[in-house]
Tab-separated table of C-alpha atoms and ligand atoms in Angstrom:
chain	number	residue	atom	x	y	z
A	1	UNK	CA	3.203	21.446	-15.429
A	2	UNK	CA	0.556	22.145	-12.859
A	3	UNK	CA	-2.631	20.172	-13.060
A	4	UNK	CA	-5.955	21.415	-11.862
A	5	UNK	CA	-7.112	19.780	-8.669
A	6	UNK	CA	-10.545	18.415	-8.008
A	7	UNK	CA	-11.903	15.257	-9.519
A	8	UNK	CA	-9.549	15.174	-12.476
A	9	UNK	CA	-8.082	11.767	-13.212
A	10	UNK	CA	-4.364	11.911	-13.789
A	11	UNK	CA	-4.055	8.161	-14.069
A	12	UNK	CA	-6.691	5.748	-15.282
A	13	UNK	CA	-6.135	2.029	-14.997
A	14	UNK	CA	-8.881	0.192	-16.796
A	15	UNK	CA	-9.600	-3.485	-16.416
A	16	UNK	CA	-5.916	-4.402	-16.301
A	17	UNK	CA	-5.000	-8.073	-16.654
A	18	UNK	CA	-1.526	-9.626	-16.745
A	19	UNK	CA	-0.959	-13.321	-17.221
A	20	UNK	CA	2.404	-15.051	-16.943
A	21	UNK	CA	1.563	-18.277	-18.753
A	22	UNK	CA	-1.390	-19.644	-16.801
A	23	UNK	CA	-0.691	-17.509	-13.770
A	24	UNK	CA	-2.940	-14.485	-13.326
A	25	UNK	CA	-0.629	-11.914	-11.703
A	26	UNK	CA	-2.961	-8.935	-12.232
A	27	UNK	CA	-6.646	-9.739	-12.175
A	28	UNK	CA	-8.880	-7.034	-13.674
A	29	UNK	CA	-7.518	-4.040	-11.775
A	30	UNK	CA	-9.562	-0.904	-12.254
A	31	UNK	CA	-8.926	2.438	-10.545
A	32	UNK	CA	-8.452	6.181	-11.108
A	33	UNK	CA	-5.922	8.390	-9.355
A	34	UNK	CA	-6.184	12.139	-8.877
A	35	UNK	CA	-3.278	14.573	-8.981
A	36	UNK	CA	-1.509	15.809	-5.872
A	37	UNK	CA	-1.968	12.843	-3.557
A	38	UNK	CA	0.227	10.113	-2.147
A	39	UNK	CA	-1.166	6.711	-3.063
A	40	UNK	CA	-0.063	3.445	-1.512
A	41	UNK	CA	-0.291	0.026	-3.119
A	42	UNK	CA	-0.422	-2.276	-0.135
A	43	UNK	CA	-0.242	-6.028	-0.490
A	44	UNK	CA	1.726	-9.093	0.530
A	45	UNK	CA	4.635	-10.326	-1.569
A	46	UNK	CA	3.434	-11.730	-4.865
A	47	UNK	CA	0.246	-9.626	-4.833
A	48	UNK	CA	1.056	-8.074	-8.202
A	49	UNK	CA	2.242	-4.615	-7.124
A	50	UNK	CA	5.474	-4.573	-9.145
A	51	UNK	CA	3.772	-6.052	-12.184
A	52	UNK	CA	1.097	-3.338	-12.028
A	53	UNK	CA	3.712	-0.601	-11.671
A	54	UNK	CA	5.751	-2.020	-14.552
A	55	UNK	CA	2.664	-1.889	-16.750
A	56	UNK	CA	1.678	1.615	-15.588
A	57	UNK	CA	5.138	2.902	-16.459
A	58	UNK	CA	5.262	1.215	-19.856
A	59	UNK	CA	7.998	-1.293	-18.975
A	60	UNK	CA	5.708	-4.243	-19.461
A	61	UNK	CA	2.779	-4.920	-21.759
A	62	UNK	CA	-0.596	-5.894	-20.316
A	63	UNK	CA	-2.514	-8.983	-21.380
A	64	UNK	CA	-5.746	-6.971	-21.336
A	65	UNK	CA	-6.895	-3.500	-20.370
A	66	UNK	CA	-5.313	-0.085	-20.672
A	67	UNK	CA	-3.454	2.579	-18.743
A	68	UNK	CA	-3.975	6.263	-19.461
A	69	UNK	CA	-1.521	8.815	-18.102
A	70	UNK	CA	-3.073	12.270	-18.303
A	71	UNK	CA	-5.212	10.945	-21.136
A	72	UNK	CA	-2.335	9.312	-23.065
A	73	UNK	CA	-2.306	5.573	-23.596
A	74	UNK	CA	0.976	4.261	-22.176
A	75	UNK	CA	1.296	1.733	-25.024
A	76	UNK	CA	0.018	3.796	-27.952
A	77	UNK	CA	1.687	7.104	-27.041
A	78	UNK	CA	4.547	5.912	-24.831
A	79	UNK	CA	6.775	8.948	-25.219
A	80	UNK	CA	4.067	11.442	-24.346
A	81	UNK	CA	2.834	9.308	-21.436
A	82	UNK	CA	6.293	8.538	-20.061
A	83	UNK	CA	7.206	12.226	-19.951
A	84	UNK	CA	4.853	12.486	-16.982
A	85	UNK	CA	6.438	9.661	-15.006
A	86	UNK	CA	9.510	9.109	-12.868
A	87	UNK	CA	9.961	5.509	-11.805
A	88	UNK	CA	11.989	3.727	-9.178
A	89	UNK	CA	11.614	0.047	-10.087
A	90	UNK	CA	12.148	-2.816	-7.651
A	91	UNK	CA	15.659	-3.266	-9.078
A	92	UNK	CA	16.799	0.145	-10.294
A	93	UNK	CA	19.019	-0.024	-13.378
A	94	UNK	CA	22.058	1.634	-11.837
A	95	UNK	CA	25.307	1.786	-13.782
A	96	UNK	CA	27.588	0.857	-10.949
A	97	UNK	CA	30.805	1.840	-12.743
A	98	UNK	CA	29.645	5.456	-12.945
A	99	UNK	CA	30.052	8.141	-10.348
A	100	UNK	CA	26.810	9.404	-8.827
A	101	UNK	CA	27.001	12.742	-10.656
A	102	UNK	CA	27.931	11.065	-13.956
A	103	UNK	CA	25.014	8.709	-13.692
A	104	UNK	CA	22.556	11.510	-12.971
A	105	UNK	CA	23.912	13.480	-15.939
A	106	UNK	CA	23.408	10.406	-18.082
A	107	UNK	CA	19.816	10.026	-16.854
A	108	UNK	CA	19.139	13.748	-17.386
A	109	UNK	CA	20.263	13.393	-20.986
A	110	UNK	CA	18.069	10.322	-21.483
A	111	UNK	CA	15.111	12.214	-20.076
A	112	UNK	CA	15.765	15.039	-22.524
A	113	UNK	CA	16.334	17.688	-19.867
A	114	UNK	CA	17.754	20.752	-21.618
A	115	UNK	CA	21.463	21.494	-21.134
A	116	UNK	CA	20.708	24.808	-19.432
A	117	UNK	CA	18.573	23.182	-16.752
A	118	UNK	CA	20.572	20.007	-16.363
A	119	UNK	CA	23.146	21.154	-13.849
A	120	UNK	CA	20.752	22.982	-11.544
A	121	UNK	CA	18.213	20.124	-11.728
A	122	UNK	CA	20.849	17.563	-10.787
A	123	UNK	CA	22.028	19.717	-7.927
A	124	UNK	CA	18.514	20.176	-6.605
A	125	UNK	CA	17.780	16.466	-6.812
A	126	UNK	CA	21.058	15.578	-5.077
A	127	UNK	CA	20.191	17.982	-2.296
A	128	UNK	CA	16.704	16.518	-1.917
A	129	UNK	CA	18.011	12.956	-1.755
A	130	UNK	CA	21.048	13.899	0.352
A	131	UNK	CA	23.576	12.718	-2.194
A	132	UNK	CA	25.765	15.815	-2.371
A	133	UNK	CA	28.474	14.293	-0.161
A	134	UNK	CA	28.870	11.232	-2.374
A	135	UNK	CA	28.469	12.795	-5.824
A	136	UNK	CA	32.055	11.869	-6.785
A	137	UNK	CA	31.857	8.272	-5.535
A	138	UNK	CA	31.401	5.247	-7.749
A	139	UNK	CA	27.899	3.815	-7.337
A	140	UNK	CA	29.360	0.339	-6.852
A	141	UNK	CA	31.081	1.512	-3.655
A	142	UNK	CA	27.922	2.948	-2.088
A	143	UNK	CA	25.923	1.316	0.694
A	144	UNK	CA	22.449	-0.055	0.003
A	145	UNK	CA	20.871	3.055	1.516
A	146	UNK	CA	22.822	5.413	-0.703
A	147	UNK	CA	22.168	3.321	-3.798
A	148	UNK	CA	18.461	3.501	-3.045
A	149	UNK	CA	18.792	7.291	-2.882
A	150	UNK	CA	20.506	7.302	-6.273
A	151	UNK	CA	17.534	5.273	-7.569
A	152	UNK	CA	15.175	7.838	-6.063
A	153	UNK	CA	17.198	10.696	-7.506
A	154	UNK	CA	16.952	9.314	-11.046
A	155	UNK	CA	13.172	8.924	-10.602
A	156	UNK	CA	12.739	12.500	-9.404
A	157	UNK	CA	15.077	14.042	-11.978
A	158	UNK	CA	13.187	16.328	-14.340
A	159	UNK	CA	10.413	16.637	-11.732
A	160	UNK	CA	7.732	14.671	-13.576
A	161	UNK	CA	4.081	15.033	-12.480
A	162	UNK	CA	3.937	11.438	-11.307
A	163	UNK	CA	6.564	9.683	-9.227
A	164	UNK	CA	6.170	5.922	-8.894
A	165	UNK	CA	8.267	4.168	-6.269
A	166	UNK	CA	8.324	0.385	-5.917
A	167	UNK	CA	9.056	-0.511	-2.283
A	168	UNK	CA	11.235	2.588	-1.797
A	169	UNK	CA	12.303	1.713	1.743
A	170	UNK	CA	13.214	-1.951	1.306
A	171	UNK	CA	16.617	-2.713	2.800
A	172	UNK	CA	16.986	0.646	4.526
A	173	UNK	CA	17.651	1.214	8.217
A	174	UNK	CA	15.078	3.009	10.400
A	175	UNK	CA	16.809	6.390	10.152
A	176	UNK	CA	16.990	6.172	6.371
A	177	UNK	CA	13.340	5.092	6.263
A	178	UNK	CA	12.294	8.212	8.168
A	179	UNK	CA	14.320	10.375	5.780
A	180	UNK	CA	12.783	8.772	2.703
A	181	UNK	CA	9.287	9.232	4.145
A	182	UNK	CA	9.989	12.908	4.723
A	183	UNK	CA	11.243	13.219	1.190
A	184	UNK	CA	8.095	11.547	-0.140
A	185	UNK	CA	5.884	13.924	1.849
A	186	UNK	CA	7.870	16.830	0.480
A	187	UNK	CA	7.503	15.595	-3.073
A	188	UNK	CA	3.762	15.306	-2.688
A	189	UNK	CA	3.465	19.075	-2.424
A	190	UNK	CA	4.124	19.305	-6.154
A	191	UNK	CA	3.798	15.756	-7.425
A	192	UNK	CA	1.507	12.784	-7.384
A	193	UNK	CA	3.331	9.957	-5.666
A	194	UNK	CA	2.506	6.268	-5.880
A	195	UNK	CA	4.452	3.894	-3.720
A	196	UNK	CA	4.150	0.216	-3.019
A	197	UNK	CA	4.799	-1.615	0.182
A	198	UNK	CA	4.015	-4.867	1.919
A	199	UNK	CA	4.265	-3.050	5.232
A	200	UNK	CA	1.042	-1.593	6.528
A	201	UNK	CA	2.658	0.876	8.942
A	202	UNK	CA	4.512	2.433	6.063
A	203	UNK	CA	1.525	3.232	3.867
A	204	UNK	CA	-0.573	4.292	6.847
A	205	UNK	CA	2.157	6.724	7.785
A	206	UNK	CA	2.624	8.502	4.471
A	207	UNK	CA	-0.300	7.801	2.138
A	208	UNK	CA	-3.480	9.818	1.633
A	209	UNK	CA	-5.140	6.886	-0.020
A	210	UNK	CA	-4.498	3.148	0.162
A	211	UNK	CA	-5.216	0.527	-2.473
A	212	UNK	CA	-5.050	-2.934	-0.969
A	213	UNK	CA	-4.048	-5.520	-3.546
A	214	UNK	CA	-4.222	-9.238	-2.969
A	215	UNK	CA	-3.650	-11.940	-5.581
A	216	UNK	CA	-3.768	-9.366	-8.350
A	217	UNK	CA	-7.143	-7.993	-7.263
A	218	UNK	CA	-8.088	-4.703	-5.672
A	219	UNK	CA	-9.759	-5.813	-2.440
A	220	UNK	CA	-10.277	-2.393	-0.846
A	221	UNK	CA	-9.342	1.205	-1.466
A	222	UNK	CA	-9.883	4.233	0.736
A	223	UNK	CA	-8.177	6.674	3.059
A	224	UNK	CA	-6.394	5.034	6.013
A	225	UNK	CA	-8.986	6.602	8.360
A	226	UNK	CA	-11.972	5.303	6.392
A	227	UNK	CA	-10.486	1.835	6.059
A	228	UNK	CA	-10.160	1.682	9.822
A	229	UNK	CA	-13.661	3.043	10.318
A	230	UNK	CA	-15.074	0.591	7.814
A	231	UNK	CA	-13.869	-2.228	9.978
A	232	UNK	CA	-14.738	-0.518	13.247
A	233	UNK	CA	-18.369	-0.385	12.229
A	234	UNK	CA	-18.560	-4.146	12.428
A	235	UNK	CA	-16.575	-4.389	15.615
A	236	UNK	CA	-16.276	-7.359	17.888
A	237	UNK	CA	-17.110	-7.961	21.530
A	238	UNK	CA	-15.183	-10.295	23.794
A	239	UNK	CA	-16.469	-11.917	26.939
A	240	UNK	CA	-15.403	-14.450	29.528
A	241	UNK	CA	-17.466	-16.605	31.818
A	242	UNK	CA	-17.169	-19.791	33.873
A	243	UNK	CA	-20.006	-21.673	32.219
A	244	UNK	CA	-19.807	-24.341	29.505
A	245	UNK	CA	-19.264	-23.097	25.908
A	246	UNK	CA	-22.608	-24.561	24.813
A	247	UNK	CA	-24.352	-22.538	27.499
A	248	UNK	CA	-22.613	-19.371	26.271
A	249	UNK	CA	-23.809	-20.100	22.762
A	250	UNK	CA	-27.329	-20.669	23.988
A	251	UNK	CA	-27.480	-17.421	25.933
A	252	UNK	CA	-26.023	-15.467	23.001
A	253	UNK	CA	-28.589	-16.941	20.620
A	254	UNK	CA	-31.184	-14.667	22.227
A	255	UNK	CA	-29.176	-11.518	21.442
A	256	UNK	CA	-29.891	-9.591	18.273
A	257	UNK	CA	-27.107	-8.200	16.047
A	258	UNK	CA	-24.603	-11.044	16.203
A	259	UNK	CA	-22.810	-12.155	13.046
A	260	UNK	CA	-20.631	-14.967	14.352
A	261	UNK	CA	-19.311	-16.349	17.626
A	262	UNK	CA	-15.957	-18.010	18.255
A	263	UNK	CA	-15.589	-19.838	21.554
A	264	UNK	CA	-12.618	-21.384	23.270
A	265	UNK	CA	-11.555	-22.616	26.699
A	266	UNK	CA	-8.855	-20.544	28.349
A	267	UNK	CA	-5.924	-21.856	30.394
A	268	UNK	CA	-7.884	-21.021	33.565
A	269	UNK	CA	-10.749	-23.277	32.445
A	270	UNK	CA	-13.017	-20.324	31.750
A	271	UNK	CA	-14.933	-19.880	28.503
A	272	UNK	CA	-13.814	-17.085	26.219
A	273	UNK	CA	-16.032	-15.877	23.368
A	274	UNK	CA	-15.302	-13.498	20.541
A	275	UNK	CA	-18.467	-12.129	18.972
A	276	UNK	CA	-18.521	-10.526	15.531
A	277	UNK	CA	-21.147	-7.810	15.669
A	278	UNK	CA	-23.295	-6.781	12.712
A	279	UNK	CA	-22.729	-3.243	11.433
A	280	UNK	CA	-24.652	-0.614	13.396
A	281	UNK	CA	-25.327	-2.731	16.511
A	282	UNK	CA	-24.066	-2.171	20.024
A	283	UNK	CA	-24.834	-5.472	21.719
A	284	UNK	CA	-23.098	-4.949	25.058
A	285	UNK	CA	-26.173	-4.122	27.155
A	286	UNK	CA	-28.215	-6.917	25.598
A	287	UNK	CA	-25.417	-9.410	26.269
A	288	UNK	CA	-25.120	-8.272	29.871
A	289	UNK	CA	-28.869	-8.595	30.446
A	290	UNK	CA	-29.072	-12.000	28.725
A	291	UNK	CA	-26.393	-13.391	31.062
A	292	UNK	CA	-27.977	-11.685	34.089
A	293	UNK	CA	-31.331	-13.216	33.311
A	294	UNK	CA	-29.761	-16.693	33.535
A	295	UNK	CA	-27.911	-15.593	36.693
A	296	UNK	CA	-24.590	-16.246	34.975
A	297	UNK	CA	-21.854	-13.864	36.026
A	298	UNK	CA	-19.644	-12.321	33.352
A	299	UNK	CA	-15.951	-12.145	34.258
A	300	UNK	CA	-15.214	-9.791	31.362
A	301	UNK	CA	-17.088	-7.962	28.622
A	302	UNK	CA	-15.425	-5.553	26.224
A	303	UNK	CA	-15.485	-4.070	22.756
A	304	UNK	CA	-12.492	-4.633	20.538
A	305	UNK	CA	-11.472	-1.974	18.059
A	306	UNK	CA	-10.132	-3.416	14.842
A	307	UNK	CA	-6.880	-1.891	13.678
A	308	UNK	CA	-5.887	-1.335	10.088
A	309	UNK	CA	-3.417	-4.175	10.627
A	310	UNK	CA	-6.348	-6.529	10.986
A	311	UNK	CA	-8.154	-4.983	8.027
A	312	UNK	CA	-5.130	-5.798	5.927
A	313	UNK	CA	-4.866	-9.335	7.288
A	314	UNK	CA	-8.570	-9.957	6.979
A	315	UNK	CA	-8.889	-8.620	3.459
A	316	UNK	CA	-5.929	-10.534	2.099
A	317	UNK	CA	-6.967	-13.590	4.108
A	318	UNK	CA	-10.517	-13.482	2.806
A	319	UNK	CA	-9.176	-13.724	-0.725
A	320	UNK	CA	-7.269	-16.833	0.274
A	321	UNK	CA	-10.373	-18.394	1.768
A	322	UNK	CA	-12.328	-17.708	-1.391
A	323	UNK	CA	-9.587	-19.198	-3.536
A	324	UNK	CA	-9.306	-22.291	-1.349
A	325	UNK	CA	-13.060	-22.742	-1.457
A	326	UNK	CA	-12.864	-22.461	-5.242
A	327	UNK	CA	-10.245	-25.190	-5.421
A	328	UNK	CA	-12.178	-27.727	-3.391
B	1	ADP	P1	4.584	-7.982	-5.762
B	1	ADP	O1	5.365	-6.869	-6.339
B	1	ADP	O2	3.269	-7.549	-5.183
B	1	ADP	O3	5.377	-8.764	-4.760
B	1	ADP	P2	4.794	-9.151	-8.401
B	1	ADP	O4	4.096	-8.229	-9.314
B	1	ADP	O5	6.273	-9.115	-8.376
B	1	ADP	O6	4.182	-8.994	-6.934
B	1	ADP	O7	4.379	-10.645	-8.759
B	1	ADP	C1	3.027	-11.041	-8.902
B	1	ADP	C2	2.979	-12.506	-9.269
B	1	ADP	O8	3.458	-12.699	-10.586
B	1	ADP	C3	3.803	-13.408	-8.371
B	1	ADP	O9	3.103	-14.608	-8.182
B	1	ADP	C4	5.067	-13.606	-9.156
B	1	ADP	O10	5.653	-14.851	-8.840
B	1	ADP	C5	4.562	-13.592	-10.582
B	1	ADP	N1	5.579	-13.064	-11.522
B	1	ADP	C6	6.149	-11.839	-11.460
B	1	ADP	N2	7.001	-11.641	-12.501
B	1	ADP	C7	6.963	-12.791	-13.239
B	1	ADP	C8	7.613	-13.221	-14.434
B	1	ADP	N3	8.460	-12.433	-15.088
B	1	ADP	N4	7.319	-14.465	-14.888
B	1	ADP	C9	6.445	-15.250	-14.229
B	1	ADP	N5	5.798	-14.912	-13.116
B	1	ADP	C10	6.051	-13.703	-12.607
B	2	MG	MG1	7.258	-6.181	-5.827
């Protein structure tokens, strides 16, 4: 089935909450996903990515909220909704006593793929996931990398509109990771792909859109480029001087556009300052002139670009700070 592009919501996650006892694993998640893109759920371990995916795919009930897949409620119309989804869970349910081809036939039958299409579908999927050479091998005798491909193959089988992959590259070697990424890019030509990862480089590499999840909450969501820009707008400036930290603070107090200043002594007994700049300001000239006016030489003055790495750290960190503050 081909879905029309442009503003249509293929997946709607509304106010999703999941509690395990007292523990809030998913905390009011709310987002819409359009067809034809690669989405990345990025978050540290324990953020709630797998729980969210298990709910989106109908494997787990939510405490509150709803998930609509192409307009169908995953709980109220599970069969209709699940027809759209292929899922590679964190621990794929592989029948290790089956041969690869047997297992895929079994999955094809479960998915209700018609007998006429079954053989050609399985062949195509085995080609895509590079499983042809091992089709006669027992799954239990396969390496971790090959087993992961079998997991991927079962998710892709039947070519559903939406392919959801929970940490698809965990445990793979670098060569296998590159292959899986290529496969994911390929899939995105015809499918909407959602993958999760705790590795920033991975989602930056393959995803069109990143949803950063921390402690069950959506803390930011945008394209990788915009997320980086967002942080670049409030960039920081670093400087070094030989004067006392208090003096540095005093001079900087006359400069407009400063959010916060961190000061420390370096090993060479100089004073190093990191200045958080308010959005829209370029304070470098003003800082230079303020030091010049006091006849204090600057040993170094530079702008620091914030990488997405730091965005990720900062956003997930900020949540921690807020939670700690709440506990005090
Ligand atoms: P992620 O996939 O981002 O690593 P998970 O969704 O697996 O995160 O877990 C989110 C939180 O919920 C974690 O704190 C985890 O310990 C907790 N959790 C996950 N599954 C269960 C469960 N079955 N029972 C109790 N707590 C769970
Ligand atoms: Mg997980």
